[in-house]
Coordinates of C-alpha atoms in Angstrom, one line a residue:
X1 CA 55.2 91.7 149.1
X2 CA 52.5 90.9 151.6
X3 CA 52.9 92.5 155.1
X4 CA 53.3 90.4 158.2
X5 CA 49.6 90.6 159.1
X6 CA 48.6 89.3 155.7
X7 CA 51.1 86.4 155.9
X8 CA 49.8 85.4 159.4
X9 CA 46.2 85.5 158.1
X10 CA 47.1 83.4 155.1
X11 CA 49.0 80.8 157.2
X12 CA 46.0 80.6 159.5
X13 CA 43.7 79.9 156.5
X14 CA 46.3 77.4 155.2
X15 CA 45.9 75.4 158.4
X16 CA 42.2 75.3 157.9
X17 CA 42.5 73.8 154.4
X18 CA 45.6 71.5 154.7
X19 CA 46.4 68.7 157.0
X20 CA 49.8 68.6 158.7
X21 CA 52.6 71.0 159.1
X22 CA 53.4 73.7 156.5
X23 CA 56.4 71.7 155.3
X24 CA 54.2 68.9 154.1
X25 CA 50.8 69.8 152.8
X26 CA 47.9 67.8 151.5
X27 CA 44.4 68.6 150.2
X28 CA 41.8 67.4 147.8
X29 CA 41.8 69.2 144.5
X30 CA 40.6 68.5 141.0
X31 CA 43.0 67.6 138.2
X32 CA 41.9 68.4 134.7
X33 CA 40.9 65.3 132.7
X34 CA 41.4 63.0 135.8
X35 CA 39.0 64.1 138.5
X36 CA 39.3 64.6 142.2
X37 CA 42.7 63.7 143.6
X38 CA 44.5 63.7 146.9
X39 CA 47.2 66.3 146.4
X40 CA 50.4 66.3 148.5
X41 CA 53.3 68.8 148.6
X42 CA 56.6 68.6 150.5
X43 CA 60.2 69.9 150.1
X44 CA 61.1 67.3 147.5
X45 CA 58.2 67.5 145.2
X46 CA 54.5 67.1 144.7
X47 CA 52.3 64.0 144.1
X48 CA 48.7 63.0 143.7
X49 CA 46.5 59.9 143.6
X50 CA 42.8 59.4 142.8
X51 CA 40.4 60.2 145.6
X52 CA 38.5 57.3 147.1
X53 CA 35.5 58.0 145.0
X54 CA 37.5 58.0 141.7
X55 CA 38.1 55.1 139.4
X56 CA 41.7 54.6 138.3
X57 CA 40.9 54.9 134.7
X58 CA 43.8 55.8 132.4
X59 CA 41.6 56.6 129.3
X60 CA 42.4 60.0 127.9
X61 CA 40.4 62.9 126.4
X62 CA 40.5 63.0 122.6
X63 CA 43.0 65.6 121.4
X64 CA 45.3 65.8 124.4
X65 CA 49.0 66.1 123.5
X66 CA 50.2 63.9 126.3
X67 CA 48.8 61.4 128.8
X68 CA 48.1 62.6 132.4
X69 CA 48.5 59.8 134.9
X70 CA 45.8 59.3 137.4
X71 CA 48.5 58.9 140.1
X72 CA 52.0 60.5 139.8
X73 CA 54.9 61.9 141.8
X74 CA 57.0 64.8 140.4
X75 CA 60.2 66.0 141.9
X76 CA 60.9 69.8 142.1
X77 CA 64.1 69.2 140.1
X78 CA 61.8 68.4 137.2
X79 CA 59.4 71.4 137.7
X80 CA 60.2 74.7 136.2
X81 CA 57.1 76.9 136.9
X82 CA 53.8 77.2 138.7
X83 CA 51.2 79.8 138.2
X84 CA 47.6 80.8 139.1
X85 CA 45.1 80.7 136.2
X86 CA 42.1 82.4 137.8
X87 CA 38.6 81.1 137.1
X88 CA 38.2 78.3 134.5
X89 CA 36.8 75.0 133.6
X90 CA 38.0 71.6 134.9
X91 CA 37.1 68.3 133.2
X92 CA 36.2 66.0 136.2
X93 CA 35.9 62.8 134.2
X94 CA 38.5 60.1 134.0
X95 CA 36.8 59.2 130.7
X96 CA 36.3 61.2 127.5
X97 CA 35.5 64.9 127.9
X98 CA 32.5 64.4 125.7
X99 CA 30.8 63.1 129.0
X100 CA 30.3 66.9 129.8
X101 CA 31.4 66.6 133.4
X102 CA 33.1 70.1 133.4
X103 CA 33.0 72.3 136.4
X104 CA 34.0 75.9 136.9
X105 CA 36.5 76.7 139.7
X106 CA 39.7 78.5 140.5
X107 CA 42.8 77.0 138.7
X108 CA 46.5 76.7 139.1
X109 CA 49.0 75.2 136.6
X110 CA 52.3 73.3 137.3
X111 CA 54.8 73.1 134.4
X112 CA 57.3 70.3 134.4
X113 CA 59.4 68.1 132.1
X114 CA 58.5 64.6 131.1
X115 CA 60.8 62.0 129.7
X116 CA 59.8 60.3 126.5
X117 CA 58.9 56.6 127.0
X118 CA 60.6 55.8 123.7
X119 CA 63.8 57.7 124.4
X120 CA 64.9 58.9 127.8
X121 CA 67.0 61.8 126.5
X122 CA 64.0 63.3 124.7
X123 CA 62.1 65.6 127.1
X124 CA 58.6 66.8 126.6
X125 CA 56.6 69.7 128.2
X126 CA 54.2 68.5 130.8
X127 CA 51.4 70.8 132.0
X128 CA 49.1 69.9 134.9
X129 CA 46.0 72.0 135.6
X130 CA 44.4 71.7 139.0
X131 CA 41.3 73.3 140.4
X132 CA 39.7 74.2 143.8
X133 CA 36.6 76.1 144.8
X134 CA 38.7 78.4 147.1
X135 CA 41.0 80.8 145.4
X136 CA 43.2 81.2 148.5
X137 CA 44.0 77.5 148.5
X138 CA 45.2 77.7 144.9
X139 CA 47.2 80.8 145.7
X140 CA 48.9 79.3 148.7
X141 CA 49.8 76.1 146.8
X142 CA 51.4 78.1 144.0
X143 CA 53.3 80.3 146.4
X144 CA 54.6 77.2 148.3
X145 CA 55.7 75.6 145.0
X146 CA 57.4 78.8 144.0
X147 CA 59.2 79.0 147.3
X148 CA 60.6 75.4 146.8
X149 CA 61.6 76.2 143.2
X150 CA 63.5 79.2 144.4
X151 CA 65.6 76.9 146.5
X152 CA 66.7 74.8 143.6
X153 CA 70.4 75.3 143.1
X154 CA 71.9 76.6 139.8
X155 CA 68.8 77.8 138.0
X156 CA 69.4 80.8 135.8
X157 CA 67.7 84.1 136.5
X158 CA 69.1 86.1 133.5
X159 CA 70.5 85.0 130.2
X160 CA 72.2 86.6 127.2
X161 CA 70.7 85.1 124.0
X162 CA 72.1 85.2 120.5
X163 CA 69.9 84.1 117.6
X164 CA 71.6 83.4 114.2
X165 CA 68.9 83.8 111.5
X166 CA 71.1 82.2 108.9
X167 CA 71.9 79.0 110.8
X168 CA 70.9 75.7 109.2
X169 CA 67.8 76.1 107.2
X170 CA 67.3 79.7 108.4
X171 CA 64.6 79.0 111.0
X172 CA 66.4 80.0 114.2
X173 CA 64.0 82.8 114.9
X174 CA 61.1 80.4 114.6
X175 CA 62.8 78.0 116.9
X176 CA 63.4 80.8 119.5
X177 CA 59.7 81.7 119.2
X178 CA 58.8 78.2 120.1
X179 CA 61.0 77.9 123.2
X180 CA 60.8 81.6 124.5
X181 CA 57.6 80.9 126.4
X182 CA 59.4 78.3 128.5
X183 CA 61.9 80.9 129.7
X184 CA 59.0 83.4 130.4
X185 CA 57.1 80.9 132.5
X186 CA 60.3 80.0 134.4
X187 CA 60.8 83.8 135.1
X188 CA 64.2 83.8 133.4
X189 CA 65.0 87.2 131.9
X190 CA 66.4 87.1 128.4
X191 CA 68.3 89.8 126.5
X192 CA 68.0 88.7 122.9
X193 CA 70.2 89.7 120.0
X194 CA 69.6 88.6 116.5
X195 CA 73.0 88.6 114.8
X196 CA 73.3 90.6 111.6
X197 CA 76.6 89.3 110.2
X198 CA 79.4 86.8 110.8
X199 CA 81.4 87.7 113.8
X200 CA 78.6 89.9 115.3
X201 CA 78.3 87.7 118.5
X202 CA 82.1 87.4 118.8
X203 CA 82.4 91.2 118.8
X204 CA 79.7 91.8 121.3
X205 CA 80.9 89.1 123.8
X206 CA 84.6 90.0 123.5
X207 CA 83.9 93.7 124.1
X208 CA 81.7 93.2 127.2
X209 CA 83.3 94.0 130.5
X210 CA 83.5 91.4 133.2
X211 CA 81.0 93.3 135.2
X212 CA 78.5 93.3 132.3
X213 CA 79.1 89.6 131.7
X214 CA 78.6 88.3 135.2
X215 CA 75.3 90.2 135.4
X216 CA 74.1 87.2 133.4
X217 CA 74.0 83.5 134.5
X218 CA 75.1 82.4 131.0
X219 CA 74.9 82.8 127.3
X220 CA 72.5 80.9 125.0
X221 CA 73.1 80.3 121.3
X222 CA 70.1 79.7 119.2
X223 CA 71.7 78.3 116.0
X224 CA 74.3 75.8 115.1
X225 CA 77.8 74.7 116.3
X226 CA 79.3 77.7 114.4
X227 CA 77.4 80.3 116.5
X228 CA 78.4 78.5 119.6
X229 CA 82.0 78.4 118.5
X230 CA 81.8 82.2 117.7
X231 CA 80.5 83.0 121.2
X232 CA 83.0 80.6 122.8
X233 CA 85.9 82.4 121.1
X234 CA 84.5 85.8 121.9
X235 CA 84.6 84.9 125.6
X236 CA 87.9 83.0 125.8
X237 CA 90.0 85.2 123.4
X238 CA 89.5 88.2 125.6
X239 CA 89.6 86.5 129.1
X240 CA 91.4 83.2 129.0
X241 CA 95.1 84.0 129.7
X242 CA 97.4 81.0 129.5
X243 CA 100.6 79.9 127.7
X244 CA 100.6 78.5 124.2
X245 CA 100.1 74.7 123.9
X246 CA 103.2 72.6 124.3
X247 CA 105.0 71.6 121.2
X248 CA 108.0 69.2 120.6
X249 CA 111.5 70.8 120.7
X250 CA 112.1 70.7 117.0
X251 CA 108.6 72.0 116.0
X252 CA 109.7 75.5 115.1
X253 CA 112.8 74.5 113.1
X254 CA 112.9 74.3 109.4
X255 CA 113.9 70.9 107.9
X256 CA 117.5 70.2 108.7
X257 CA 117.7 73.0 111.3
X258 CA 117.8 72.8 115.1
X259 CA 115.1 74.7 116.9
X260 CA 116.0 77.8 119.0
X261 CA 112.4 78.8 119.7
X262 CA 111.3 78.9 123.3
X263 CA 108.3 76.6 123.8
X264 CA 106.3 75.4 126.8
X265 CA 107.3 72.1 128.5
X266 CA 104.9 69.2 128.4
X267 CA 104.5 69.4 132.2
X268 CA 102.6 72.6 131.7
X269 CA 99.5 70.6 130.4
X270 CA 96.5 72.0 132.2
X271 CA 98.7 74.1 134.4
X272 CA 96.7 77.2 133.5
X273 CA 93.6 76.0 135.3
X274 CA 95.4 74.4 138.2
X275 CA 97.7 77.4 138.9
X276 CA 94.9 80.0 138.6
X277 CA 96.4 82.0 135.7
X278 CA 93.2 81.5 133.6
X279 CA 91.5 84.6 134.7
X280 CA 91.5 88.3 134.0
X281 CA 90.0 91.3 135.8
X282 CA 88.5 94.6 134.8
X283 CA 86.9 97.1 137.1
X284 CA 88.0 94.9 140.1
X285 CA 85.7 92.1 138.8
X286 CA 87.3 88.7 138.1
X287 CA 86.0 86.2 135.6
X288 CA 87.8 82.8 136.1
X289 CA 87.8 79.5 134.3
X290 CA 86.2 77.2 135.0
X291 CA 83.5 79.5 136.3
X292 CA 81.4 78.2 139.2
X293 CA 78.1 79.8 138.0
X294 CA 78.4 81.0 134.4
X295 CA 77.3 78.4 131.7
X296 CA 76.7 78.1 128.0
X297 CA 73.4 77.0 126.5
X298 CA 72.8 75.8 123.0
X299 CA 69.3 75.4 121.4
X300 CA 69.7 73.5 118.1
X301 CA 68.9 75.2 114.8
X302 CA 72.0 74.4 112.8
X303 CA 73.1 72.1 110.0
X304 CA 74.5 69.3 112.2
X305 CA 74.1 70.3 115.9
X306 CA 76.8 67.8 117.0
X307 CA 77.4 69.6 120.3
X308 CA 73.8 69.5 121.4
X309 CA 73.5 65.8 120.4
X310 CA 76.6 64.9 122.4
X311 CA 75.6 66.9 125.5
X312 CA 71.8 66.2 125.7
X313 CA 71.5 63.0 123.6
X314 CA 68.9 64.5 121.2
X315 CA 68.6 67.3 118.6
X316 CA 65.5 68.9 120.1
X317 CA 64.9 72.6 121.0
X318 CA 62.4 71.8 123.7
X319 CA 64.8 69.4 125.5
X320 CA 67.6 71.9 125.3
X321 CA 65.4 74.7 126.7
X322 CA 64.3 72.5 129.6
X323 CA 68.0 71.7 130.4
X324 CA 68.6 75.4 130.6
X325 CA 65.7 76.6 132.8
X326 CA 66.1 73.6 135.1
X327 CA 69.8 74.6 135.7
X328 CA 71.5 71.4 134.5
X329 CA 75.3 71.5 134.5
X330 CA 78.0 69.5 132.7
X331 CA 81.7 70.3 132.3
X332 CA 83.1 70.5 128.7
X333 CA 86.7 70.1 127.5
X334 CA 88.0 72.9 125.3
X335 CA 90.9 72.7 122.9
X336 CA 93.1 75.7 122.4
X337 CA 94.3 75.6 118.8
X338 CA 97.3 77.8 117.8
X339 CA 98.0 78.6 114.1
X340 CA 101.8 79.2 114.0
X341 CA 102.3 79.6 110.2
X342 CA 99.8 80.1 107.4
X343 CA 102.2 78.7 104.7
X344 CA 105.6 77.1 104.6
X345 CA 107.4 80.3 103.9
X346 CA 105.3 82.7 106.1
X347 CA 106.6 84.2 109.3
X348 CA 105.7 82.8 112.7
X349 CA 102.6 84.8 113.7
X350 CA 100.7 82.7 116.2
X351 CA 96.9 83.2 116.4
X352 CA 94.8 81.4 119.0
X353 CA 91.4 79.7 118.4
X354 CA 89.2 77.5 120.5
X355 CA 87.0 74.6 119.8
X356 CA 84.7 72.4 121.8
X357 CA 84.1 69.7 119.2
X358 CA 86.4 69.1 116.2
X359 CA 89.2 70.4 114.0
X360 CA 90.1 68.5 110.8
X361 CA 92.5 68.6 107.9
X362 CA 92.6 67.1 104.4
X363 CA 89.2 65.6 103.5
X364 CA 87.5 67.7 106.2
X365 CA 89.3 71.0 105.2
X366 CA 88.6 70.3 101.5
X367 CA 84.9 69.7 102.2
X368 CA 84.4 72.9 104.1
X369 CA 86.3 74.9 101.4
X370 CA 84.3 73.3 98.6
X371 CA 81.0 73.8 100.4
X372 CA 81.5 77.6 100.6
X373 CA 80.9 77.7 96.8
X374 CA 77.4 76.3 97.4
X375 CA 76.0 78.1 100.4
X376 CA 72.8 78.7 98.4
X377 CA 72.1 75.0 98.8
X378 CA 71.8 75.1 102.6
X379 CA 72.8 72.1 104.6
X380 CA 72.7 69.9 101.5
X381 CA 75.9 71.6 100.3
X382 CA 77.9 69.4 102.6
X383 CA 76.7 66.2 101.0
X384 CA 77.4 67.6 97.5
X385 CA 80.8 69.0 98.5
X386 CA 81.7 65.7 100.3
X387 CA 81.0 63.7 97.2
X388 CA 83.2 65.9 95.0
X389 CA 86.1 65.8 97.5
X390 CA 85.7 62.0 97.9
X391 CA 86.0 61.5 94.1
X392 CA 89.0 63.8 94.0
X393 CA 90.7 61.5 96.6
X394 CA 93.6 63.9 97.5
X395 CA 96.2 62.9 100.0
X396 CA 98.6 65.1 102.0
X397 CA 102.1 64.6 103.4
X398 CA 102.1 65.7 107.0
X399 CA 104.0 65.1 110.3
X400 CA 102.2 64.9 113.6
X401 CA 103.7 64.8 117.1
X402 CA 101.4 63.9 119.9
X403 CA 102.0 63.9 123.6
X404 CA 101.8 60.4 125.1
X405 CA 100.8 60.9 128.8
X406 CA 100.7 58.5 131.6
X407 CA 99.4 59.0 135.1
X408 CA 101.1 57.5 138.1
X409 CA 98.2 55.9 140.0
X410 CA 98.1 56.8 143.6
X411 CA 96.5 53.4 144.6
X412 CA 99.3 51.1 145.7
X413 CA 97.1 48.0 144.9
X414 CA 96.6 49.1 141.4
X415 CA 98.7 47.6 138.6
X416 CA 97.5 50.0 136.0
X417 CA 100.0 52.8 135.3
X418 CA 98.5 54.4 132.2
X419 CA 95.2 55.8 133.2
X420 CA 94.2 59.4 132.7
X421 CA 90.9 60.3 134.4
X422 CA 90.0 56.7 134.5
X423 CA 90.4 56.0 130.8
X424 CA 93.0 54.4 128.7
X425 CA 95.8 56.7 127.5
X426 CA 97.4 56.8 124.1
X427 CA 99.7 53.9 125.0
X428 CA 98.5 50.9 123.1
X429 CA 97.3 52.9 120.1
X430 CA 95.8 50.1 118.1
X431 CA 93.6 48.6 120.8
X432 CA 90.0 48.2 119.9
X433 CA 87.6 50.9 121.2
X434 CA 86.0 49.7 124.4
X435 CA 83.0 51.9 123.8
X436 CA 82.6 53.2 127.3
X437 CA 80.0 55.8 126.3
X438 CA 79.8 59.2 127.9
X439 CA 76.5 59.7 129.6
X440 CA 74.7 61.4 132.5
X441 CA 76.8 61.3 135.7
X442 CA 79.7 59.9 133.7
X443 CA 82.3 58.2 135.9
X444 CA 85.1 58.9 133.5
X445 CA 84.4 62.6 133.3
X446 CA 83.9 62.8 137.1
X447 CA 87.1 60.9 137.9
X448 CA 90.1 63.2 138.8
X449 CA 93.6 62.7 137.4
X450 CA 95.4 60.1 139.4
X451 CA 98.7 61.5 140.4
X452 CA 101.6 63.2 138.6
X453 CA 101.8 62.9 134.8
X454 CA 104.7 61.4 132.9
X455 CA 104.8 62.4 129.2
X456 CA 106.8 62.1 126.0
X457 CA 106.4 63.2 122.4
X458 CA 105.7 60.5 119.8
X459 CA 105.8 61.2 116.1
X460 CA 104.1 59.9 112.9
X461 CA 104.6 61.0 109.4
X462 CA 103.1 59.9 106.1
X463 CA 100.5 60.6 103.3
X464 CA 97.1 60.9 104.8
X465 CA 93.6 61.5 103.3
X466 CA 92.4 63.1 106.5
X467 CA 93.5 64.2 109.9
X468 CA 90.9 64.7 112.6
X469 CA 91.1 65.9 116.2
X470 CA 87.9 65.3 118.1
X471 CA 87.3 66.8 121.5
X472 CA 84.0 64.9 121.8
X473 CA 82.3 62.1 120.0
X474 CA 80.8 64.5 117.4
X475 CA 77.6 62.5 117.0
X476 CA 75.2 63.8 114.3
X477 CA 72.5 62.5 112.0
X478 CA 75.1 61.4 109.4
X479 CA 77.3 59.7 112.0
X480 CA 75.0 58.3 114.8
X481 CA 78.0 57.1 116.9
X482 CA 80.2 60.0 116.0
X483 CA 83.8 60.0 114.9
X484 CA 84.8 58.2 118.1
X485 CA 82.1 56.4 120.0
X486 CA 83.8 56.4 123.4
X487 CA 85.1 60.0 123.4
X488 CA 84.1 61.9 126.6
X489 CA 83.0 65.4 127.3
X490 CA 85.4 66.2 130.2
X491 CA 88.2 63.7 130.4
X492 CA 91.0 66.0 129.3
X493 CA 91.8 64.1 126.1
X494 CA 91.2 64.6 122.4
X495 CA 91.2 61.9 119.8
X496 CA 93.6 62.1 116.8
X497 CA 92.2 60.1 113.8
X498 CA 94.5 59.7 110.9
X499 CA 93.4 58.0 107.7
X500 CA 96.3 56.9 105.6
X501 CA 96.3 57.1 101.8
X502 CA 94.3 54.1 100.6
X503 CA 92.1 53.1 97.7
X504 CA 88.7 54.6 97.0
X505 CA 87.0 51.4 98.0
X506 CA 88.7 51.2 101.4
X507 CA 88.0 54.8 102.2
X508 CA 84.4 54.4 101.2
X509 CA 84.3 51.4 103.5
X510 CA 85.6 53.5 106.4
X511 CA 83.0 56.3 105.7
X512 CA 80.3 53.7 105.5
X513 CA 81.2 52.5 109.0
X514 CA 81.0 56.1 110.2
X515 CA 77.5 56.5 108.8
X516 CA 75.9 53.5 110.5
X517 CA 75.0 52.8 114.1
X518 CA 77.3 50.3 115.7
X519 CA 80.0 50.7 113.0
X520 CA 83.7 50.3 113.6
X521 CA 85.4 53.1 111.6
X522 CA 88.6 53.0 113.6
X523 CA 89.2 49.2 113.2
X524 CA 91.1 49.5 109.9
X525 CA 94.8 49.0 109.2
X526 CA 94.9 52.3 107.4
X527 CA 93.4 54.2 110.3
X528 CA 95.6 55.5 113.2
X529 CA 93.9 56.5 116.4
X530 CA 95.7 58.3 119.3
X531 CA 94.3 59.6 122.6
X532 CA 96.3 62.7 123.7
X533 CA 96.0 66.0 125.6
X534 CA 98.1 67.8 123.0
X535 CA 99.5 67.5 119.4
X536 CA 101.5 69.5 116.9
X537 CA 101.1 69.4 113.1
X538 CA 103.3 70.3 110.1
X539 CA 102.2 70.1 106.5
X540 CA 104.8 69.4 103.8
X541 CA 102.6 70.9 101.1
X542 CA 102.3 74.5 100.0
X543 CA 99.6 75.2 102.6
X544 CA 97.1 73.6 104.9
X545 CA 93.4 74.1 105.1
X546 CA 91.6 73.1 108.3
X547 CA 88.0 72.8 109.2
X548 CA 87.5 74.4 112.7
X549 CA 83.9 73.8 113.7
X550 CA 82.7 74.6 110.2
X551 CA 85.0 77.6 109.6
X552 CA 88.1 77.6 107.4
X553 CA 91.4 77.9 109.1
X554 CA 94.6 78.0 107.0
X555 CA 97.6 76.7 108.9
X556 CA 100.8 75.1 107.7
X557 CA 102.0 74.7 111.3
X558 CA 99.4 74.1 114.0
X559 CA 99.3 72.9 117.6
X560 CA 96.5 72.1 120.1
X561 CA 96.0 71.5 123.8
X562 CA 93.0 70.4 125.7
X563 CA 91.9 72.1 128.9
X564 CA 89.8 69.7 131.0
X565 CA 86.3 71.0 131.9
X566 CA 87.2 74.6 131.0
X567 CA 83.6 75.7 130.6
X568 CA 80.2 74.4 131.8
X569 CA 77.0 73.8 129.7
X570 CA 73.4 73.9 130.7
X571 CA 73.1 70.2 129.9
X572 CA 73.0 66.9 131.7
X573 CA 74.7 64.5 129.3
X574 CA 73.0 61.8 127.2
X575 CA 70.7 59.5 129.2
X576 CA 71.9 56.3 127.6

């Protein structure tokens, strides 16, 4: 740290070089591959435009990775680093660098994000190199930018990073090598662990004390949805203390018997968060949910990366890294899944699991079970296993109870009495999807519940090819719109999708609609779709196999409940 006399001297020199007050600075500097520009800096960002002697020529040097505009304005919310670069060369021409108009001077570099012109959700690295003959000017500009960046709210300082070397195609370590410099430039400390086995990240996170955990601003998973799910369960299983999900009164009874089990009432939906019982403490340090500071980050390197696609809009490691270092935040619903019985005749031994994306039975469970035999094939094993399961065409007799919830609107002028968080409830189950897509600053996710909830259990039973429960849309490269195009990230609802037993041709038709952009996979008579905050499931077969975020979960009786916005991600939502 400079002493007071040094700071006074620097500020005096600053006034000699800049026009105006210290809160708004301007000077002539040179921008690499553009030329001399009028550079301005204030509390919101920086900007430049060509000096009077410069021609506004947008031609670029051969070989540059991105185009530098002759005039631009960049907000500090899009800047993640600034650094001095000592003495170096600046290309002063607005034309090709082969004009040999290079000059030697002192340099400083500003690092920022730049949205792709083709797709707004795709973010690129932008690097702007400036030069000046006076080293002190460069130093003072960099220090001023750093002081403004330090005032940006929510940016992480320290992160716990897990890298799964076996995720996807096995290139997670290479992916981390590509994005790690972004964290270094942003001065974010990273404690990196390369996992050595399944459950490694779960064990480390679940065994950490609250004091150890809150020394970090968040946890970053470099891998697929499976690694994220493992870390999520490691955190919640040891800290999230709440009651089991609500189930219908007869859920615990055997066929023909009356239930004597004590179960939560439907009114306890989301009570854990609202009543403050979702926290635990050790060493006098509390870790509550949702946490005001702690967030999860996910850098894609998996087989499908559905969570990343749903929360950032793209499957791109650079974009995800920029979301993290820039301190973006979005709430995410989490479903608490309870396995009550493994088989029809087993004892009731509830075990709790958590998911942020999807849990599926029937076709989905069979595919994940079959794919385990072909792990050596990598991600292609899912296509191979899916084809085998499709040809097998197995159906399962199940019973599902789902909680139909209405919200009493507090607006006396409103005639709509079945809104939850601003979206349609499960009343009117066969209505066509309105496709209100979840996006950045989503109004649905940001709308609070409107009054007291009224609820009742509804039931459906039959032979189904598949049962799916989606917390989010679950977009991926095989299903560009996801399982449910209008599913939201933080509305407190999950989507039950039940596909009744039908012919091979009809089921293929349904799957074809899932696989194409703009398809309507829910608009079939053999497909049932329910929006609900909780459901309960009973299989009438020997056992049930579920796919829980790519992991096998055997459950004959199962229930689930959604907790609205339980965790936060370093993400901004898709820029649709």
